[in-house]
Short mmCIF file of C-alpha atoms in Angstrom, two decimals:
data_model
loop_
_atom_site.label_atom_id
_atom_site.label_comp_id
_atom_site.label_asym_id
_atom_site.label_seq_id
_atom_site.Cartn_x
_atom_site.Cartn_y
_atom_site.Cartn_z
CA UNK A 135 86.40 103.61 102.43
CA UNK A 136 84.61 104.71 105.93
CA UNK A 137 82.24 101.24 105.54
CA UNK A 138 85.56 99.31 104.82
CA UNK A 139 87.01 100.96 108.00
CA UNK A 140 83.86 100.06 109.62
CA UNK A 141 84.04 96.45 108.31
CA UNK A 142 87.40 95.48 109.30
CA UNK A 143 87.46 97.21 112.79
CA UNK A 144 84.18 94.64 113.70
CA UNK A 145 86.05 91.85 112.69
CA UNK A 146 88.98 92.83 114.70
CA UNK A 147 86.75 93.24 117.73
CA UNK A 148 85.14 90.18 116.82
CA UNK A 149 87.88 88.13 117.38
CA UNK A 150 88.96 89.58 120.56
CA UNK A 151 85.88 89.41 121.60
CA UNK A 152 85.72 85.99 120.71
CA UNK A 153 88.94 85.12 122.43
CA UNK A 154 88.01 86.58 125.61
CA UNK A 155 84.42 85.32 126.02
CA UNK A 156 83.87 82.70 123.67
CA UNK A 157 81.46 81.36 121.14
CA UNK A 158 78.33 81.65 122.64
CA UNK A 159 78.85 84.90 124.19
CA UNK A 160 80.54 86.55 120.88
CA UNK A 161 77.08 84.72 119.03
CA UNK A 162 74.74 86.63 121.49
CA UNK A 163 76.75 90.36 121.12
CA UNK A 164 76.85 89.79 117.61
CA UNK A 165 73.18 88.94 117.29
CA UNK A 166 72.41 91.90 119.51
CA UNK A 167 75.25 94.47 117.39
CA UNK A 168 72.92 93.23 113.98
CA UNK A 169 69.63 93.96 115.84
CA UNK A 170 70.70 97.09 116.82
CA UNK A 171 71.57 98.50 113.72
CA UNK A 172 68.84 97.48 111.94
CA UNK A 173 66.49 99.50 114.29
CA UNK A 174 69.04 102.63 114.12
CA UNK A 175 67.19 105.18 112.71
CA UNK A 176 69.10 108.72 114.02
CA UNK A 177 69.94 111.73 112.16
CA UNK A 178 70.91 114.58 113.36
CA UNK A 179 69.89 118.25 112.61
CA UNK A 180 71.70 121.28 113.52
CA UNK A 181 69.70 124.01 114.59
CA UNK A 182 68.67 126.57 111.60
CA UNK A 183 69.75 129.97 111.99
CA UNK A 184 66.35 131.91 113.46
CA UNK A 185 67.05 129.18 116.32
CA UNK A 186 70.39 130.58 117.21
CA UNK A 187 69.88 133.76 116.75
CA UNK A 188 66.92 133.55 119.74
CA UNK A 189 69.73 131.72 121.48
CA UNK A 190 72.29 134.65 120.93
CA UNK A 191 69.63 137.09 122.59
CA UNK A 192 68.74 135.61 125.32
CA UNK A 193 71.90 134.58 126.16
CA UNK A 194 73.45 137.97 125.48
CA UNK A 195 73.64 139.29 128.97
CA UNK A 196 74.83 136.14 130.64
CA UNK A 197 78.37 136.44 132.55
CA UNK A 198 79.16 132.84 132.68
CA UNK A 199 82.48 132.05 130.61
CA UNK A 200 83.09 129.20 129.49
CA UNK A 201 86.96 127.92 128.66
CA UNK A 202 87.38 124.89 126.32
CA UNK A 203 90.71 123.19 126.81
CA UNK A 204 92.15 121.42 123.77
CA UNK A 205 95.26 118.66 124.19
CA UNK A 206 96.79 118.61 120.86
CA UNK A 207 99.44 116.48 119.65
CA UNK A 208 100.41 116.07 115.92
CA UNK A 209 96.84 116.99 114.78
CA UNK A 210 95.18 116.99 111.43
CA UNK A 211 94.77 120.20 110.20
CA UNK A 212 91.16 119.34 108.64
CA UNK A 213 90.56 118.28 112.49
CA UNK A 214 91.45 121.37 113.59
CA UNK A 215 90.02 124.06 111.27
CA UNK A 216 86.56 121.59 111.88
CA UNK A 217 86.75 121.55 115.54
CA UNK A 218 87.90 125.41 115.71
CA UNK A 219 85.22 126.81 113.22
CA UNK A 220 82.59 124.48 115.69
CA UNK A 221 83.80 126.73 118.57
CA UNK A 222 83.54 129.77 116.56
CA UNK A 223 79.82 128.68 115.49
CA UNK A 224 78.80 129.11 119.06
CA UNK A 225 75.38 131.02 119.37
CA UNK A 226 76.60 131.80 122.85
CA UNK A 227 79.84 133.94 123.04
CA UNK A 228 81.31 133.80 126.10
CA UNK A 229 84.03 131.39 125.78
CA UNK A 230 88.03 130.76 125.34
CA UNK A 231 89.39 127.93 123.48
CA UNK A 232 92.91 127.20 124.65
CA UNK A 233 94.74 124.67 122.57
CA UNK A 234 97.61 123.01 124.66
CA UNK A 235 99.61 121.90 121.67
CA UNK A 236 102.57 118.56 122.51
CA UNK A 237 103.41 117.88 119.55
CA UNK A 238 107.50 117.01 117.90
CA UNK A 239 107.46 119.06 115.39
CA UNK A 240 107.87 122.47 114.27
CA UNK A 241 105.65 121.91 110.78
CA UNK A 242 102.57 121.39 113.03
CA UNK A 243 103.20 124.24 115.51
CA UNK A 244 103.26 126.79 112.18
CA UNK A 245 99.97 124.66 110.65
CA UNK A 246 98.11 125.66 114.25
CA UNK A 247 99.42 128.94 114.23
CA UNK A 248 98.25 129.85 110.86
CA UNK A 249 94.79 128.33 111.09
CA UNK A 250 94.00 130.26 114.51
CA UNK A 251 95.97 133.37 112.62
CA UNK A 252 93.85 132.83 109.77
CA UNK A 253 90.52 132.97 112.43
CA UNK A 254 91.30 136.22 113.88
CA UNK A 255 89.38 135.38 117.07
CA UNK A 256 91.19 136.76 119.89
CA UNK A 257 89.02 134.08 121.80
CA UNK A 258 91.37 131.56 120.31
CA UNK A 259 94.42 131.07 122.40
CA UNK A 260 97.46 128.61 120.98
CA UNK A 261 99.91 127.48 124.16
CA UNK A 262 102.98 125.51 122.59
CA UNK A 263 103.90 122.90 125.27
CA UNK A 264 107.84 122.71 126.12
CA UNK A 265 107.19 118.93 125.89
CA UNK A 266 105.14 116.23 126.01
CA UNK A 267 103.92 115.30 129.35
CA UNK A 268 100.77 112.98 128.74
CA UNK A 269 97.14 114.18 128.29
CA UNK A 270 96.40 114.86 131.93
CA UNK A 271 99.36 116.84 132.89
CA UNK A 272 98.84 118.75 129.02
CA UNK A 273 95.72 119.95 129.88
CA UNK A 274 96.18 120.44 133.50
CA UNK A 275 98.66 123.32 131.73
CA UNK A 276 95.25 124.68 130.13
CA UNK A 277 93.55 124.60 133.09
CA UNK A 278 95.94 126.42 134.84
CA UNK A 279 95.33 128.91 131.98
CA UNK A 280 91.59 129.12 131.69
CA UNK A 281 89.55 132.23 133.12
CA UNK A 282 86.07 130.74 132.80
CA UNK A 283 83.54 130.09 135.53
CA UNK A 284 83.61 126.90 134.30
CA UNK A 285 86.07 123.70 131.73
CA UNK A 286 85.43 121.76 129.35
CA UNK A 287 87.23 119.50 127.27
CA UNK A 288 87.48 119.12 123.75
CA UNK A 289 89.10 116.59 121.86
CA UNK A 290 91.76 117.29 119.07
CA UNK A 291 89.73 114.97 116.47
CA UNK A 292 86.11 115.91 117.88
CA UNK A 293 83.26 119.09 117.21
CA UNK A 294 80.58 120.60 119.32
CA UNK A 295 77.42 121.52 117.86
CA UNK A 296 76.47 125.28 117.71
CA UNK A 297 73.99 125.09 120.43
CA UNK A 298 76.34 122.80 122.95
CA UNK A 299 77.91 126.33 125.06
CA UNK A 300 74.01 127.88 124.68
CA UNK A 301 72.67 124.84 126.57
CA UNK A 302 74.90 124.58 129.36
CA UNK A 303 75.06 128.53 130.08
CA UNK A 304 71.27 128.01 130.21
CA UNK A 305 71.31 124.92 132.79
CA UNK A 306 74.18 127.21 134.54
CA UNK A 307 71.88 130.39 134.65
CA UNK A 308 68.50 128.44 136.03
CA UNK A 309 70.19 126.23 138.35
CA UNK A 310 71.40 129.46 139.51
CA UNK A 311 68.91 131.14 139.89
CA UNK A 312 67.41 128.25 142.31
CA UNK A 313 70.25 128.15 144.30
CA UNK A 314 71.53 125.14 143.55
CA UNK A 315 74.77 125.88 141.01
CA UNK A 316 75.88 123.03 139.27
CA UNK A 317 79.35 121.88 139.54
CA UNK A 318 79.56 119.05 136.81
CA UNK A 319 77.18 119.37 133.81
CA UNK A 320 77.19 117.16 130.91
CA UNK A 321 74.85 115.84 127.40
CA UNK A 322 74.23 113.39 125.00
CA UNK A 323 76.71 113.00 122.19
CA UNK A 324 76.68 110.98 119.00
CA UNK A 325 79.82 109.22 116.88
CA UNK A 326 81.05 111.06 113.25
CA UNK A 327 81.48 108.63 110.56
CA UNK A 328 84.10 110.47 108.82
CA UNK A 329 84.16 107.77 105.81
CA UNK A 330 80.34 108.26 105.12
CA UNK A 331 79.92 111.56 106.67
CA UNK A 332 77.23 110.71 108.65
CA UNK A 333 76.65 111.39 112.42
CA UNK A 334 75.85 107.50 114.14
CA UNK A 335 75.05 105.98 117.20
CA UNK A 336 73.28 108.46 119.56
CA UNK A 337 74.64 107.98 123.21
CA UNK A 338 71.26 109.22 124.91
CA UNK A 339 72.52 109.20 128.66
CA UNK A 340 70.88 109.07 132.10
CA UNK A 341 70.73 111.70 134.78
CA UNK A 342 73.20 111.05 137.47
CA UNK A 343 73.05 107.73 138.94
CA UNK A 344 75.83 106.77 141.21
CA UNK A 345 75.77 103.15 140.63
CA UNK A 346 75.73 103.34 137.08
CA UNK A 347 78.95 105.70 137.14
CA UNK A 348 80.73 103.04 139.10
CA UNK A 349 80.04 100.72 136.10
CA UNK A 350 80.97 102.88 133.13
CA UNK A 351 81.89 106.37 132.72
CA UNK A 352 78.53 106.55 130.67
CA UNK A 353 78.93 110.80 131.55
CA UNK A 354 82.02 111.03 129.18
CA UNK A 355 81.32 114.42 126.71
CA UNK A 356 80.29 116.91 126.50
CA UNK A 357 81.48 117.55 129.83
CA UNK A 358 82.10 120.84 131.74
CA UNK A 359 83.18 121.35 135.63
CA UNK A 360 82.88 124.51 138.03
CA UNK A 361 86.10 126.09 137.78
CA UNK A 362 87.45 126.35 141.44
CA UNK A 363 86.53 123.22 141.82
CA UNK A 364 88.77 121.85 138.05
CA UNK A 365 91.67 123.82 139.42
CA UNK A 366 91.63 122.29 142.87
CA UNK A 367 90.98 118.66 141.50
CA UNK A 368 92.94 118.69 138.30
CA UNK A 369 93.52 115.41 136.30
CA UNK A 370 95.94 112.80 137.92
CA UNK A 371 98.45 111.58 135.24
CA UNK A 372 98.26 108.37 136.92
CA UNK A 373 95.39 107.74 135.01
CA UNK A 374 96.02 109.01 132.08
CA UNK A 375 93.40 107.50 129.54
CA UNK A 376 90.94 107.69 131.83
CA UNK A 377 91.64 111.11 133.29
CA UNK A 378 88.22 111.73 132.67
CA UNK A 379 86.73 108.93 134.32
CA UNK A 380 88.79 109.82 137.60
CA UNK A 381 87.68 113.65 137.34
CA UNK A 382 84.06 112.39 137.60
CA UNK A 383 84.83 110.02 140.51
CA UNK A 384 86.63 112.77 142.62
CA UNK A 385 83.81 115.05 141.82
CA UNK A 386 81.36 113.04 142.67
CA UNK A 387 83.62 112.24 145.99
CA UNK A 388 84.01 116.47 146.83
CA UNK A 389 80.14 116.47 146.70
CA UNK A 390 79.69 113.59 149.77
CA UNK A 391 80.63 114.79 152.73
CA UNK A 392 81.57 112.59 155.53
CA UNK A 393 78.65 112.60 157.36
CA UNK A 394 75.69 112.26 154.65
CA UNK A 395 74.16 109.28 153.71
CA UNK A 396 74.09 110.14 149.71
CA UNK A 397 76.35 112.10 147.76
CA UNK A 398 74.68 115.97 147.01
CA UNK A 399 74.33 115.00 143.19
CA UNK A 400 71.85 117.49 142.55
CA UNK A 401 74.89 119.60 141.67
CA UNK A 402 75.51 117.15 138.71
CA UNK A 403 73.68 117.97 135.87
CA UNK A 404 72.74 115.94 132.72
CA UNK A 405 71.53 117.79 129.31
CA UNK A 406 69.79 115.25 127.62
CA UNK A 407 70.49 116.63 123.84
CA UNK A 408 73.37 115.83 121.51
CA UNK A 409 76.15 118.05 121.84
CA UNK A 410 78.96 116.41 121.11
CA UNK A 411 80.29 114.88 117.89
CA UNK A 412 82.95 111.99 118.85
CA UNK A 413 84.83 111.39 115.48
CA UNK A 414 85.21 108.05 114.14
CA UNK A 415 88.41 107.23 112.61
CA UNK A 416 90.86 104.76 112.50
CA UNK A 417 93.01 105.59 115.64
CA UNK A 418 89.86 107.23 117.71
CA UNK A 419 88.35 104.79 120.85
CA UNK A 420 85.15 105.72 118.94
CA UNK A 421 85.86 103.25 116.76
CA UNK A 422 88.58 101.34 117.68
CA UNK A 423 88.23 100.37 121.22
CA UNK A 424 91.53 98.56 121.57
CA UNK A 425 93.58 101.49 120.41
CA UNK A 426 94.07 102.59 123.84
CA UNK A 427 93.64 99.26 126.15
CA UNK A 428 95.64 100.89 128.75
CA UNK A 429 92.98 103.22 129.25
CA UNK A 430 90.48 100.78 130.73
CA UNK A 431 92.83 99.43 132.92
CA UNK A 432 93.24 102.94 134.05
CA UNK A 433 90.00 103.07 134.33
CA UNK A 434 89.37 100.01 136.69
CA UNK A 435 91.96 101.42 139.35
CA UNK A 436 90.32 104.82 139.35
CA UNK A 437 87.31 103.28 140.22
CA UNK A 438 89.68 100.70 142.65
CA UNK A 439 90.53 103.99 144.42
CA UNK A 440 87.16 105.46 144.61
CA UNK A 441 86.00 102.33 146.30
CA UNK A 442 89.09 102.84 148.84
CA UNK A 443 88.89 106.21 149.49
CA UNK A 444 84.86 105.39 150.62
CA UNK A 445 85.87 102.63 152.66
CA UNK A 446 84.41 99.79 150.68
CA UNK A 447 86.30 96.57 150.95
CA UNK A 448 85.72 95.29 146.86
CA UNK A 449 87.30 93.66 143.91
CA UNK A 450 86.71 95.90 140.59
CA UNK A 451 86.98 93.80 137.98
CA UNK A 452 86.71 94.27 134.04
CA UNK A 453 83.18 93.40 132.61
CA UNK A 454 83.46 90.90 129.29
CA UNK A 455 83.06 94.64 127.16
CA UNK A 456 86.32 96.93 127.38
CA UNK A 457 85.71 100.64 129.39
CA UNK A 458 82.72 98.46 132.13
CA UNK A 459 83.38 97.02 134.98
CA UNK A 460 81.68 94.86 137.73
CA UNK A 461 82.20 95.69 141.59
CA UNK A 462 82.27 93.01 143.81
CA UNK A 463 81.80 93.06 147.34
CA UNK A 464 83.80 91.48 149.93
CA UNK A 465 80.71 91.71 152.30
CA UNK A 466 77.13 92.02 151.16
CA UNK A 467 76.23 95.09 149.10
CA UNK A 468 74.10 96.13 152.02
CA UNK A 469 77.07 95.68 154.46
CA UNK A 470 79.58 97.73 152.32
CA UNK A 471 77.64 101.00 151.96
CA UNK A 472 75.39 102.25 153.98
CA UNK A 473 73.73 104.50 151.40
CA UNK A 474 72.11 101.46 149.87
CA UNK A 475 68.70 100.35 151.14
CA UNK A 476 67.28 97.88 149.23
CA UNK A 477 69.09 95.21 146.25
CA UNK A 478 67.46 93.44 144.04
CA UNK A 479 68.11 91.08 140.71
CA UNK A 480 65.97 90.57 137.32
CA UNK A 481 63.11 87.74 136.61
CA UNK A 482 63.19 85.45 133.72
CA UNK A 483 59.91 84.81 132.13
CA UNK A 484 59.59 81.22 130.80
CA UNK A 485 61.58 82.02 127.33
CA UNK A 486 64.63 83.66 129.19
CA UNK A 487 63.50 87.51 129.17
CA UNK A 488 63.43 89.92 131.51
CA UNK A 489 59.80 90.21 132.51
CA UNK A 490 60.17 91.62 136.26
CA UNK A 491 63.39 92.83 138.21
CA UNK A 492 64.47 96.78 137.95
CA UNK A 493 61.49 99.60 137.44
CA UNK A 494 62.02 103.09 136.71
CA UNK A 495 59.84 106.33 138.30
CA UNK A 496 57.09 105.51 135.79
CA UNK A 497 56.95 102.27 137.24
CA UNK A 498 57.77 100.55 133.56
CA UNK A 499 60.07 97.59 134.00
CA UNK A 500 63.47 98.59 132.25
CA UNK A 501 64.70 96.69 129.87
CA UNK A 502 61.44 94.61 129.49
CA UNK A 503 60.86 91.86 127.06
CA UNK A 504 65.06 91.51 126.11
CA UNK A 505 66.65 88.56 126.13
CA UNK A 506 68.22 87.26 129.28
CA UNK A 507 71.84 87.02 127.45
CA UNK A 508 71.27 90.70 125.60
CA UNK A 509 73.33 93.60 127.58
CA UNK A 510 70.69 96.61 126.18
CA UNK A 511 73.12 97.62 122.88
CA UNK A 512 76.22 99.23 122.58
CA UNK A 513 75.81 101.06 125.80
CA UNK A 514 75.15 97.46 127.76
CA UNK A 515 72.93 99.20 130.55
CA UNK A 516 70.69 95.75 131.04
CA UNK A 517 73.98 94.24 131.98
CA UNK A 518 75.07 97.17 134.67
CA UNK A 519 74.53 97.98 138.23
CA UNK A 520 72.23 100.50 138.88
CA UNK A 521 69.99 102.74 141.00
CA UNK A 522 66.27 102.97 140.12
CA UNK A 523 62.94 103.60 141.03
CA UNK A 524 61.80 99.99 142.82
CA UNK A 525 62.93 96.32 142.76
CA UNK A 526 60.97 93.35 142.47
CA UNK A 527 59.57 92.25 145.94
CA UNK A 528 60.29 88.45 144.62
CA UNK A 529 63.71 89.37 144.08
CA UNK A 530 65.24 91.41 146.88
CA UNK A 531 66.58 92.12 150.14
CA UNK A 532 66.59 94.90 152.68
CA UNK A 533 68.54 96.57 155.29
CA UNK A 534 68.10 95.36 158.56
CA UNK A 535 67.09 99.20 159.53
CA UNK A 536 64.32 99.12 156.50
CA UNK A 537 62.68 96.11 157.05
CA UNK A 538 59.65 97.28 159.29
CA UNK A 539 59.20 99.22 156.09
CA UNK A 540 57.94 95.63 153.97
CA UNK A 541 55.54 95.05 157.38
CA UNK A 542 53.68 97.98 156.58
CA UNK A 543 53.07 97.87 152.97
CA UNK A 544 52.97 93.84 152.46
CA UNK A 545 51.33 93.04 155.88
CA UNK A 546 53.25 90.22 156.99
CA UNK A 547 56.80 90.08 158.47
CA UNK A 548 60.07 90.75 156.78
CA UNK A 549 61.46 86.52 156.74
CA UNK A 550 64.28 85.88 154.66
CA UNK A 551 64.87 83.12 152.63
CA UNK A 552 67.76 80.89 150.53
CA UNK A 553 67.00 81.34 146.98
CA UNK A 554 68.68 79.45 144.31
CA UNK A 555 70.15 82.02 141.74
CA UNK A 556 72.15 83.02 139.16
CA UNK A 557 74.68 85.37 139.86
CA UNK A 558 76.80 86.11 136.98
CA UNK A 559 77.68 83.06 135.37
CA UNK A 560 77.44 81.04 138.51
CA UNK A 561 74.42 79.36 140.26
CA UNK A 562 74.41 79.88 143.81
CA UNK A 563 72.04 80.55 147.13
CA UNK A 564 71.69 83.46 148.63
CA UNK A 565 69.10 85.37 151.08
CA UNK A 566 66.36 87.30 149.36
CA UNK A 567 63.33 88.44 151.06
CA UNK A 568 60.29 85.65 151.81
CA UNK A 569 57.25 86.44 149.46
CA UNK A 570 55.53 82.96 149.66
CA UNK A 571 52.94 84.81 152.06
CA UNK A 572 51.66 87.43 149.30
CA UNK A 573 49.00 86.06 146.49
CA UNK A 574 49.07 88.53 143.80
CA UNK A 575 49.03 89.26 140.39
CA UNK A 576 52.04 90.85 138.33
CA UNK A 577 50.39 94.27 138.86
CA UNK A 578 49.78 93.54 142.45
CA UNK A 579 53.51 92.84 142.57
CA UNK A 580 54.50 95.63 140.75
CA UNK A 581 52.03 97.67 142.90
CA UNK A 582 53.94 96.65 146.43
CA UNK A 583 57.19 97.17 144.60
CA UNK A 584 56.62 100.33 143.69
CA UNK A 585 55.09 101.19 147.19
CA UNK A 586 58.38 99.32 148.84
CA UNK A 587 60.68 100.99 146.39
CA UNK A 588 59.48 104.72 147.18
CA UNK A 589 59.17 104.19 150.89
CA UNK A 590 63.11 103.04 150.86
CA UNK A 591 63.83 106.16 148.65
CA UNK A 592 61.92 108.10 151.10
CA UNK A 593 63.95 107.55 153.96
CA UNK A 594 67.01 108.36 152.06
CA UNK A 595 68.47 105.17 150.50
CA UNK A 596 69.21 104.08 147.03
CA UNK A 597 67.61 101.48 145.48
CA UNK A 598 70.17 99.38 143.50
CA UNK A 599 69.35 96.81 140.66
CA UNK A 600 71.57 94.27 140.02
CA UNK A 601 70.81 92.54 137.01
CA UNK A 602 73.70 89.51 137.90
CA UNK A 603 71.04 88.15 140.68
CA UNK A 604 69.09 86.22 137.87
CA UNK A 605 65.41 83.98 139.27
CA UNK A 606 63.22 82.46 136.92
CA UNK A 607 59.48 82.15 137.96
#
């Protein structure tokens, strides 16, 4: 039955997909979708019981509480007693799970009630909502409620692993202990098939990148926020959908104060393990992505008022794949923020794949070798904006302020010159830097990149790949 599920929900996407961006682009996802799974080889383990016992004592004199707010409305009781017992499996014990229940009917209220009764766990506490207000302003009523030092959410439908509250008190207690206490932490997570059972599609996320938030909320669960600041921010029913997605923005924005150049995302912490189980089902965005279409549109003017509140002049648009979007600039990307340093696009090698363009720290070329109409899997990161290590020197452009900076590594003068490219779907000239003086080979490029790339980081700018700006060589 799950594979049916499974089945069915592809072919609806397909032909929304297809209606939206047409043969050849549906032919190219759907080649990429097949490729993907073939290669998917995840499973995941839960830690054993010697694991998280160590966990328990050396966890055991931490203060930090952690309170879990739960929106519920008309929820499965399987859902519940699964996502309750994963609480309650928690090798670290500081926490509160407060379940903000919305829903019509009295039959459900008495289901929660027993099944927390049934628990015993004073930990547990059930909060029966006078009505139904919308999933912000339902769990803003939780976080009203919550004592912790910091909130998280939990979906109605979803399950944390037993290691996901040990993890985060850890990041908590050695950030800490540095002096530098994290205000938004967040990990991996994974999908549950519930028709086969199975735990699919590992979502193994960055660390903070600004650029990439403003494409997708990539940070999404498991997801847990300081709690002075939660209770000052709160979610916006405006957005309801993408409450989330907002949150992060408006964190992000209370960490970037007026006068610095780059938001202090230190504070923002990424846990690269799996510690959330997003449940596939029918009705669930995990599977379904146009159950809840309103949310992306939510989505696209929380990032719309991001932009504004920052001053950028832009147009956020939706990207061809529902929840990602594209931000263009009225003026250049290097006239709209002054945080950004250096822009550049991707290189084409003569069969159409990315050969040069974006590098990370290791100075590996990211998505290397894929196919220049390929958007990196179900997460699409080839196709996003982004900040990274270095861009190509063929392929970029400076800020006026940075340009002695190519002088000293390259030798020559920073020229500019009128490139033909391909920006989006659209060929068109712009300025990119003049390279005709250099004679090099690829490493020697990738060696003044690299050099170019880390001097701009060094004075304080972000490097930004934009994998639009297309050149062939």
């Amino acid at each position: 039955m799950g594979n049916r599920i499974l089945r069915i929900d592809n072919v609806k996407k397909t032909v929304n997909y297809l209606k939206k961006n047409g043969l050849a682009g549906t032919f190219y996802a759907a080649a990429e979708r097949v490729q993907e799974e073939k290669k998917a080889d995840y499973r995941y383990t839960a830690p054993d019981e010697e694991t998280l016992a160590g966990q328990r004592r050396e966890t055991a004199d931490y203060p930090y509480l952690f309170s879990i707010v739960t929106p519920a409305y008309e929820t499965k009781e399987e859902y519940l007693r699964e996502l309750i017992d994963s609480v309650r499996a928690q090798s670290y014990a500081r926490w509160e799970l407060l379940i903000m229940d919305a829903s019509a009917g009295s039959a459900v209220e008495r289901t929660v009630r027993q099944v927390i009764h049934e628990t015993g766990d004073l930990r547990i506490r059930y909060n029966r909502l006078s009505e139904n207000k919308g999933i912000a302003e339902n769990t803003n009523a939780g976080i009203a409620l919550a004592g912790g030092d910091y909130i998280a959410f939990l979906d109605h439908d979803d399950f944390i692993t037993p290691d996901a509250l040990y993890e985060m008190a850890r990041l908590v207690h050695r950030n800490r202990q540095a002096g530098c206490a994290p205000v938004l932490l967040y990990s991996d997570e994974d999908k549950y098939d519930e028709g086969t059972q199975t735990f699919v599609f590992p979502n193994k996320k960055r660390k903070f990148n600004l650029d990439l938030i403003l494409s997708n909320n990539y940070i999404c669960h498991f997801m847990a926020v300081e709690a002075g600041l939660m209770k000052r921010l709160k979610l916006r029913a405006d957005y309801d959908g993408a409450q989330d997605y907002d949150l992060v923005l408006r964190v992000v924005e209370s960490l970037w104060s007026d006068d610095a150049l780059l938001p202090e995302t230190a504070r923002i912490c990424h846990i690269p393990k799996v510690l959330y189980h997003w449940r596939s089902h029918r009705d669930s965005t995990a599977l379904n992505t146009g159950s809840k279409t309103y949310a992306y549109e939510a989505g696209r003017r929380a990032l719309a008022d991001f932009c504004a509140g920052r001053g950028f002049r832009v147009q956020v648009e939706h990207e061809r794949h529902l929840g990602f979007y594209r931000i263009a600039y009225e003026p250049d990307l290097l006239e709209a923020r002054r945080d950004v340093g250096m822009m550049g696009g991707r290189i084409l090698d003569g069969k159409g794949r990315i050969f040069a363009g974006g590098y990370d720290e290791a100075g590996r070329c990211m998505f290397e070798g894929l196919p220049a109409r390929f958007t990196g899997g179900s997460t699409h990161l080839a196709a996003l904006k982004q900040d990274c290590a270095a861009v190509d020197i063929r392929c970029m452009r400076l800020r006026k302020e940075l340009q002695p900076l190519f002088s000293e590594i390259t030798g020559l003068p920073y020229r500019e010159k009128r490139m033909q490219v391909k920006e989006g779907r659209e060929k068109k000239e712009i300025c990119m830097a003049d390279v005709s003086g250099l004679s090099c080979d690829e490493a020697g490029y990738r060696k003044l990149s690299m050099a170019l790339g880390e001097a701009v980081r060094g004075e304080g700018y972000l490097v930004v790949w934009e994998p639009g700006i297309t050149i062939r060589l």
